[in-house]
Amino acid sequence: LTVTLNTSLDKLYTVEGFRAGEVIRVKEAHYTAGGKGLNVARVVFALGEQVLATGLAGGFAGGFIESELERAGIPFEFTRISGESRSCINMIDESTHTQTELLEPGPLVSREEADEFLKTYETLLGKADVITMSGSAPRGMHRGIYRTMIEMARRNERPVILDSSGDLLREGIGAGPAMVKPNASEAGAILGKTISSVDEAVSSARELTRLGAKTAVISMGERGLVAFFSSTGEAYSAVPPVITAVNTVGCGDALVAGFAVGLIRGYAFEETVRLAAAASCASALTQGTGECREEDVERVLREVVVSRLNRD
């Protein structure tokens, strides 16, 4: 079960020579159903596992999101809201090989709509083996929303992977999720430090488990990931092969999907770490945000370098 509270209509623009303050002609435009949890859902689906997407959707953009998931064959059960789901723009400049993201805050959600969603979520918990919660929350939802949802999942003995930032992560981690997956910047903001090396990432991941998570994974972009498993004290790094990236937005979501699939399949921790790193790398090989090809994952999987770092 993937949760996306702040779904979006994602727009990928390809431009040549972006300059602020000028009229820019878009060479290509690509539209997808977006939001971090939906990226997770697509990758889980691409890897051959059953998935159900839930969250909030409203307006024209919400209708587009549902139609795109339907076209892709991904089942969903959203709570419809009166506000318009947001749009997010990722602009790729081919001349400088840079990407710029413009992320709308999302609609205002009423108390009644939030309560209706939580009722739906509680019903869906019984159908799930693993729950992922990803991204931001729209206006009107309190900063403890993930904490509430994780506590509900724990009462139902369902593991949760949380991928968020700021207050949402800070509140959620205290509810004891099975795993958290911030990037280095997000983890550093929670812990009040800069994370720039593998050693710093390992110690930071350990700190995150002391705050409540059973497993902490810190993603480090092209340098891969660091994972710490508190129950055994195992720490691993996983470094993907060097590739020519097409679109890196959504790679962290593919990483979450890899961990979710590893949990579903009962993989050992090291094997799950390898799959997650491969899925993240393979996601960067596709133009669509949060998309992934299973054959790319299988090819990259053999080239991921996983290293055991230490034990507590």
Short mmCIF file of C-alpha atoms in Angstrom, two decimals:
data_model
loop_
_atom_site.label_atom_id
_atom_site.label_comp_id
_atom_site.label_asym_id
_atom_site.label_seq_id
_atom_site.Cartn_x
_atom_site.Cartn_y
_atom_site.Cartn_z
CA LEU A 1 0.00 0.00 0.00
CA THR A 2 1.54 3.31 -1.09
CA VAL A 3 0.33 6.54 0.54
CA THR A 4 0.58 9.86 -1.32
CA LEU A 5 -1.10 12.65 0.60
CA ASN A 6 0.05 15.33 -1.85
CA THR A 7 -0.52 13.82 -5.29
CA SER A 8 0.39 15.95 -8.29
CA LEU A 9 0.27 16.33 -12.02
CA ASP A 10 3.97 16.13 -12.87
CA LYS A 11 5.21 18.03 -15.90
CA LEU A 12 8.65 17.28 -17.35
CA TYR A 13 9.89 20.11 -19.59
CA THR A 14 12.96 19.77 -21.79
CA VAL A 15 14.51 23.12 -22.71
CA GLU A 16 17.72 24.40 -24.29
CA GLY A 17 19.59 27.26 -22.61
CA PHE A 18 17.30 28.32 -19.76
CA ARG A 19 17.73 31.97 -18.79
CA ALA A 20 15.74 33.59 -15.99
CA GLY A 21 13.53 36.48 -17.04
CA GLU A 22 13.25 35.40 -20.69
CA VAL A 23 10.63 33.59 -22.74
CA ILE A 24 11.64 29.92 -22.91
CA ARG A 25 10.36 27.59 -25.61
CA VAL A 26 9.79 24.07 -24.32
CA LYS A 27 11.20 21.45 -26.73
CA GLU A 28 9.34 18.51 -25.21
CA ALA A 29 6.70 18.07 -22.51
CA HIS A 30 5.92 14.84 -20.67
CA TYR A 31 3.03 14.49 -18.19
CA THR A 32 2.66 11.85 -15.47
CA ALA A 33 0.63 11.11 -12.36
CA GLY A 34 2.96 12.36 -9.66
CA GLY A 35 3.70 12.48 -6.00
CA LYS A 36 6.41 10.44 -4.31
CA GLY A 37 4.13 7.61 -3.29
CA LEU A 38 2.85 7.15 -6.84
CA ASN A 39 6.46 6.92 -8.02
CA VAL A 40 6.91 4.13 -5.47
CA ALA A 41 3.78 2.41 -6.75
CA ARG A 42 4.98 2.46 -10.35
CA VAL A 43 8.32 0.88 -9.48
CA VAL A 44 6.77 -1.80 -7.25
CA PHE A 45 4.39 -2.58 -10.12
CA ALA A 46 7.25 -2.67 -12.64
CA LEU A 47 9.08 -5.17 -10.42
CA GLY A 48 6.10 -7.50 -10.64
CA GLU A 49 4.52 -7.11 -7.21
CA GLN A 50 0.92 -6.24 -6.36
CA VAL A 51 0.38 -2.66 -5.23
CA LEU A 52 -2.51 -0.40 -4.25
CA ALA A 53 -2.14 3.40 -4.28
CA THR A 54 -4.07 5.60 -1.87
CA GLY A 55 -4.06 9.26 -0.92
CA LEU A 56 -5.92 12.44 -1.82
CA ALA A 57 -6.93 13.67 -5.28
CA GLY A 58 -9.09 16.53 -6.48
CA GLY A 59 -10.14 18.59 -9.48
CA PHE A 60 -8.94 18.25 -13.07
CA ALA A 61 -5.44 17.23 -11.98
CA GLY A 62 -6.91 14.57 -9.69
CA GLY A 63 -8.91 13.16 -12.58
CA PHE A 64 -5.80 13.08 -14.74
CA ILE A 65 -3.88 11.26 -11.98
CA GLU A 66 -6.57 8.59 -11.71
CA SER A 67 -6.81 8.14 -15.48
CA GLU A 68 -3.03 7.75 -15.80
CA LEU A 69 -2.92 5.09 -13.08
CA GLU A 70 -5.85 3.32 -14.69
CA ARG A 71 -4.09 3.36 -18.04
CA ALA A 72 -0.96 1.91 -16.42
CA GLY A 73 -2.97 -0.85 -14.74
CA ILE A 74 -2.12 0.31 -11.20
CA PRO A 75 -5.09 -0.03 -8.82
CA PHE A 76 -5.92 2.93 -6.58
CA GLU A 77 -8.38 4.09 -3.96
CA PHE A 78 -8.18 7.85 -3.39
CA THR A 79 -10.21 10.13 -1.20
CA ARG A 80 -11.64 12.79 -3.49
CA ILE A 81 -11.31 16.36 -2.21
CA SER A 82 -12.85 19.65 -3.32
CA GLY A 83 -9.50 21.39 -3.95
CA GLU A 84 -7.34 21.01 -7.05
CA SER A 85 -4.43 18.59 -6.78
CA ARG A 86 -1.16 20.40 -7.34
CA SER A 87 1.12 20.51 -10.38
CA CYS A 88 4.90 20.09 -10.17
CA ILE A 89 7.38 21.03 -12.89
CA ASN A 90 10.78 19.46 -13.52
CA MET A 91 12.73 21.46 -16.09
CA ILE A 92 15.72 19.78 -17.74
CA ASP A 93 18.17 22.09 -19.51
CA GLU A 94 19.95 20.04 -22.18
CA SER A 95 22.70 22.64 -22.66
CA THR A 96 23.83 22.64 -19.01
CA HIS A 97 22.59 19.17 -17.96
CA THR A 98 20.85 20.69 -14.95
CA GLN A 99 17.40 20.07 -13.51
CA THR A 100 15.17 22.63 -11.80
CA GLU A 101 12.03 21.66 -9.89
CA LEU A 102 9.03 23.89 -9.13
CA LEU A 103 6.78 22.27 -6.52
CA GLU A 104 3.36 23.66 -5.68
CA PRO A 105 2.26 23.40 -2.02
CA GLY A 106 -0.95 21.50 -2.71
CA PRO A 107 -4.64 22.19 -1.99
CA LEU A 108 -6.28 23.08 1.31
CA VAL A 109 -7.79 19.93 2.83
CA SER A 110 -10.75 20.22 5.19
CA ARG A 111 -11.01 18.38 8.52
CA GLU A 112 -13.86 16.32 7.10
CA GLU A 113 -11.79 15.29 4.07
CA ALA A 114 -8.81 14.36 6.25
CA ASP A 115 -11.04 12.25 8.51
CA GLU A 116 -12.59 10.53 5.50
CA PHE A 117 -9.13 9.64 4.20
CA LEU A 118 -8.08 8.16 7.56
CA LYS A 119 -11.18 5.93 7.54
CA THR A 120 -10.26 4.69 4.07
CA TYR A 121 -6.65 4.18 5.12
CA GLU A 122 -7.68 2.13 8.15
CA THR A 123 -9.78 -0.13 5.94
CA LEU A 124 -6.93 -0.63 3.47
CA LEU A 125 -4.42 -1.52 6.20
CA GLY A 126 -5.91 -4.99 6.47
CA LYS A 127 -5.06 -5.70 2.82
CA ALA A 128 -1.41 -4.60 3.01
CA ASP A 129 1.80 -6.51 3.72
CA VAL A 130 3.92 -3.33 3.64
CA ILE A 131 2.91 0.35 3.72
CA THR A 132 4.99 3.18 2.29
CA MET A 133 4.31 6.82 3.20
CA SER A 134 6.04 9.36 1.02
CA GLY A 135 6.43 13.08 0.59
CA SER A 136 4.73 16.19 1.87
CA ALA A 137 1.21 16.77 3.17
CA PRO A 138 -1.17 19.36 1.71
CA ARG A 139 -2.34 22.34 3.71
CA GLY A 140 -4.89 21.53 6.39
CA MET A 141 -3.28 18.25 7.44
CA HIS A 142 -1.42 18.46 10.75
CA ARG A 143 2.30 17.77 11.01
CA GLY A 144 1.63 14.65 13.07
CA ILE A 145 -0.39 12.96 10.31
CA TYR A 146 2.29 10.36 9.59
CA ARG A 147 2.70 9.66 13.31
CA THR A 148 -1.04 8.96 13.50
CA MET A 149 -0.95 6.70 10.45
CA ILE A 150 2.13 4.79 11.64
CA GLU A 151 0.50 4.20 15.02
CA MET A 152 -2.59 2.85 13.22
CA ALA A 153 -0.39 0.53 11.15
CA ARG A 154 1.47 -0.71 14.22
CA ARG A 155 -1.81 -1.57 15.94
CA ASN A 156 -2.53 -3.70 12.87
CA GLU A 157 1.01 -5.16 12.96
CA ARG A 158 1.90 -3.73 9.54
CA PRO A 159 5.42 -2.43 8.78
CA VAL A 160 5.76 1.13 7.48
CA ILE A 161 8.50 2.71 5.37
CA LEU A 162 8.48 6.49 5.86
CA ASP A 163 10.11 8.84 3.35
CA SER A 164 9.52 12.46 4.27
CA SER A 165 11.31 15.48 5.71
CA GLY A 166 11.07 18.27 8.27
CA ASP A 167 8.36 18.13 10.92
CA LEU A 168 6.54 15.29 9.15
CA LEU A 169 9.65 13.10 9.44
CA ARG A 170 10.48 14.30 12.94
CA GLU A 171 6.99 13.48 14.21
CA GLY A 172 6.66 10.26 12.23
CA ILE A 173 9.94 8.69 13.30
CA GLY A 174 8.87 8.83 16.93
CA ALA A 175 5.98 6.43 16.17
CA GLY A 176 8.45 3.63 15.40
CA PRO A 177 8.27 2.95 11.66
CA ALA A 178 10.02 -0.13 10.30
CA MET A 179 12.22 2.13 8.17
CA VAL A 180 12.89 5.78 7.36
CA LYS A 181 14.61 6.93 4.19
CA PRO A 182 15.66 10.58 4.18
CA ASN A 183 18.38 11.84 1.88
CA ALA A 184 21.56 13.26 3.39
CA SER A 185 20.20 16.82 3.48
CA GLU A 186 16.90 15.80 5.08
CA ALA A 187 18.61 13.60 7.68
CA GLY A 188 21.08 16.37 8.47
CA ALA A 189 18.26 18.85 9.02
CA ILE A 190 16.60 16.51 11.53
CA LEU A 191 19.85 15.82 13.39
CA GLY A 192 21.32 19.32 13.16
CA LYS A 193 24.46 18.35 11.25
CA THR A 194 26.00 18.15 7.79
CA ILE A 195 26.32 14.68 6.28
CA SER A 196 28.95 14.53 3.57
CA SER A 197 30.76 11.20 4.00
CA VAL A 198 29.84 7.54 4.32
CA ASP A 199 31.06 7.47 7.93
CA GLU A 200 28.89 10.47 8.77
CA ALA A 201 25.95 8.81 7.07
CA VAL A 202 26.41 5.61 9.10
CA SER A 203 26.54 7.45 12.42
CA SER A 204 23.55 9.56 11.38
CA ALA A 205 21.54 6.49 10.37
CA ARG A 206 22.30 4.99 13.78
CA GLU A 207 21.05 8.20 15.43
CA LEU A 208 17.81 8.00 13.45
CA THR A 209 17.17 4.51 14.77
CA ARG A 210 17.64 5.81 18.30
CA LEU A 211 14.82 8.27 17.58
CA GLY A 212 12.45 5.37 16.88
CA ALA A 213 12.96 3.79 13.46
CA LYS A 214 14.04 0.14 13.34
CA THR A 215 16.02 0.69 10.12
CA ALA A 216 17.41 3.94 8.74
CA VAL A 217 18.53 4.43 5.15
CA ILE A 218 20.21 7.62 3.97
CA SER A 219 20.31 8.15 0.21
CA MET A 220 23.33 9.98 -1.17
CA GLY A 221 22.54 10.48 -4.85
CA GLU A 222 25.05 8.99 -7.28
CA ARG A 223 27.11 7.78 -4.29
CA GLY A 224 24.33 5.33 -3.47
CA LEU A 225 22.98 4.69 0.00
CA VAL A 226 23.91 3.81 3.56
CA ALA A 227 21.65 1.55 5.62
CA PHE A 228 21.69 0.70 9.32
CA PHE A 229 19.64 -2.14 10.82
CA SER A 230 19.25 -1.55 14.56
CA SER A 231 18.24 -5.05 15.66
CA THR A 232 21.53 -6.59 14.49
CA GLY A 233 23.76 -3.53 14.30
CA GLU A 234 24.48 -4.24 10.63
CA ALA A 235 25.46 -1.32 8.41
CA TYR A 236 25.88 -1.45 4.64
CA SER A 237 26.71 0.87 1.80
CA ALA A 238 25.51 0.25 -1.73
CA VAL A 239 27.11 2.07 -4.66
CA PRO A 240 25.50 1.82 -8.11
CA PRO A 241 27.46 1.79 -11.37
CA VAL A 242 28.24 5.03 -13.20
CA ILE A 243 25.49 5.77 -15.73
CA THR A 244 24.37 8.56 -18.03
CA ALA A 245 21.26 9.73 -16.22
CA VAL A 246 18.19 10.78 -18.19
CA ASN A 247 16.03 11.98 -15.28
CA THR A 248 17.04 11.68 -11.63
CA VAL A 249 13.76 12.91 -10.11
CA GLY A 250 12.06 9.96 -8.43
CA CYS A 251 15.21 7.90 -7.85
CA GLY A 252 14.72 8.10 -4.08
CA ASP A 253 11.19 6.82 -4.53
CA ALA A 254 12.48 3.88 -6.58
CA LEU A 255 14.86 3.16 -3.70
CA VAL A 256 11.89 2.99 -1.30
CA ALA A 257 10.11 0.67 -3.73
CA GLY A 258 13.14 -1.63 -3.77
CA PHE A 259 13.09 -1.89 0.01
CA ALA A 260 9.33 -2.54 0.02
CA VAL A 261 9.72 -5.33 -2.54
CA GLY A 262 12.59 -6.82 -0.54
CA LEU A 263 10.35 -6.89 2.54
CA ILE A 264 7.48 -8.48 0.60
CA ARG A 265 9.78 -11.19 -0.79
CA GLY A 266 11.49 -11.87 2.51
CA TYR A 267 14.96 -11.01 1.25
CA ALA A 268 17.91 -10.82 3.61
CA PHE A 269 18.93 -7.26 4.54
CA GLU A 270 21.99 -7.21 2.27
CA GLU A 271 19.99 -8.51 -0.70
CA THR A 272 17.30 -5.90 -0.10
CA VAL A 273 19.90 -3.12 0.03
CA ARG A 274 21.27 -4.28 -3.34
CA LEU A 275 17.82 -4.36 -4.95
CA ALA A 276 16.97 -0.88 -3.62
CA ALA A 277 20.19 0.63 -5.00
CA ALA A 278 19.62 -1.05 -8.36
CA ALA A 279 16.02 0.18 -8.62
CA SER A 280 17.12 3.73 -7.78
CA CYS A 281 19.85 3.69 -10.41
CA ALA A 282 17.60 2.11 -13.06
CA SER A 283 14.96 4.79 -12.47
CA ALA A 284 17.43 7.45 -13.65
CA LEU A 285 17.61 5.70 -17.05
CA THR A 286 14.01 6.55 -17.98
CA GLN A 287 12.60 9.91 -19.03
CA GLY A 288 9.38 9.66 -17.05
CA THR A 289 9.55 10.76 -13.42
CA GLY A 290 9.47 7.78 -11.09
CA GLU A 291 9.39 5.23 -13.89
CA CYS A 292 11.50 2.08 -14.06
CA ARG A 293 12.11 -0.88 -16.39
CA GLU A 294 12.56 -4.31 -14.83
CA GLU A 295 15.24 -5.24 -17.36
CA ASP A 296 17.28 -2.18 -16.35
CA VAL A 297 17.02 -3.20 -12.70
CA GLU A 298 18.22 -6.73 -13.49
CA ARG A 299 21.17 -5.41 -15.49
CA VAL A 300 22.21 -2.82 -12.90
CA LEU A 301 21.72 -5.29 -10.03
CA ARG A 302 24.85 -7.20 -11.06
CA GLU A 303 26.96 -4.05 -10.97
CA VAL A 304 25.90 -2.64 -7.59
CA VAL A 305 28.75 -2.80 -5.06
CA VAL A 306 27.48 -3.63 -1.55
CA SER A 307 29.89 -3.35 1.36
CA ARG A 308 29.45 -4.43 4.98
CA LEU A 309 30.66 -1.50 7.07
CA ASN A 310 30.57 -2.49 10.74
CA ARG A 311 28.62 -3.88 13.67
CA ASP A 312 27.52 -2.24 16.89
#
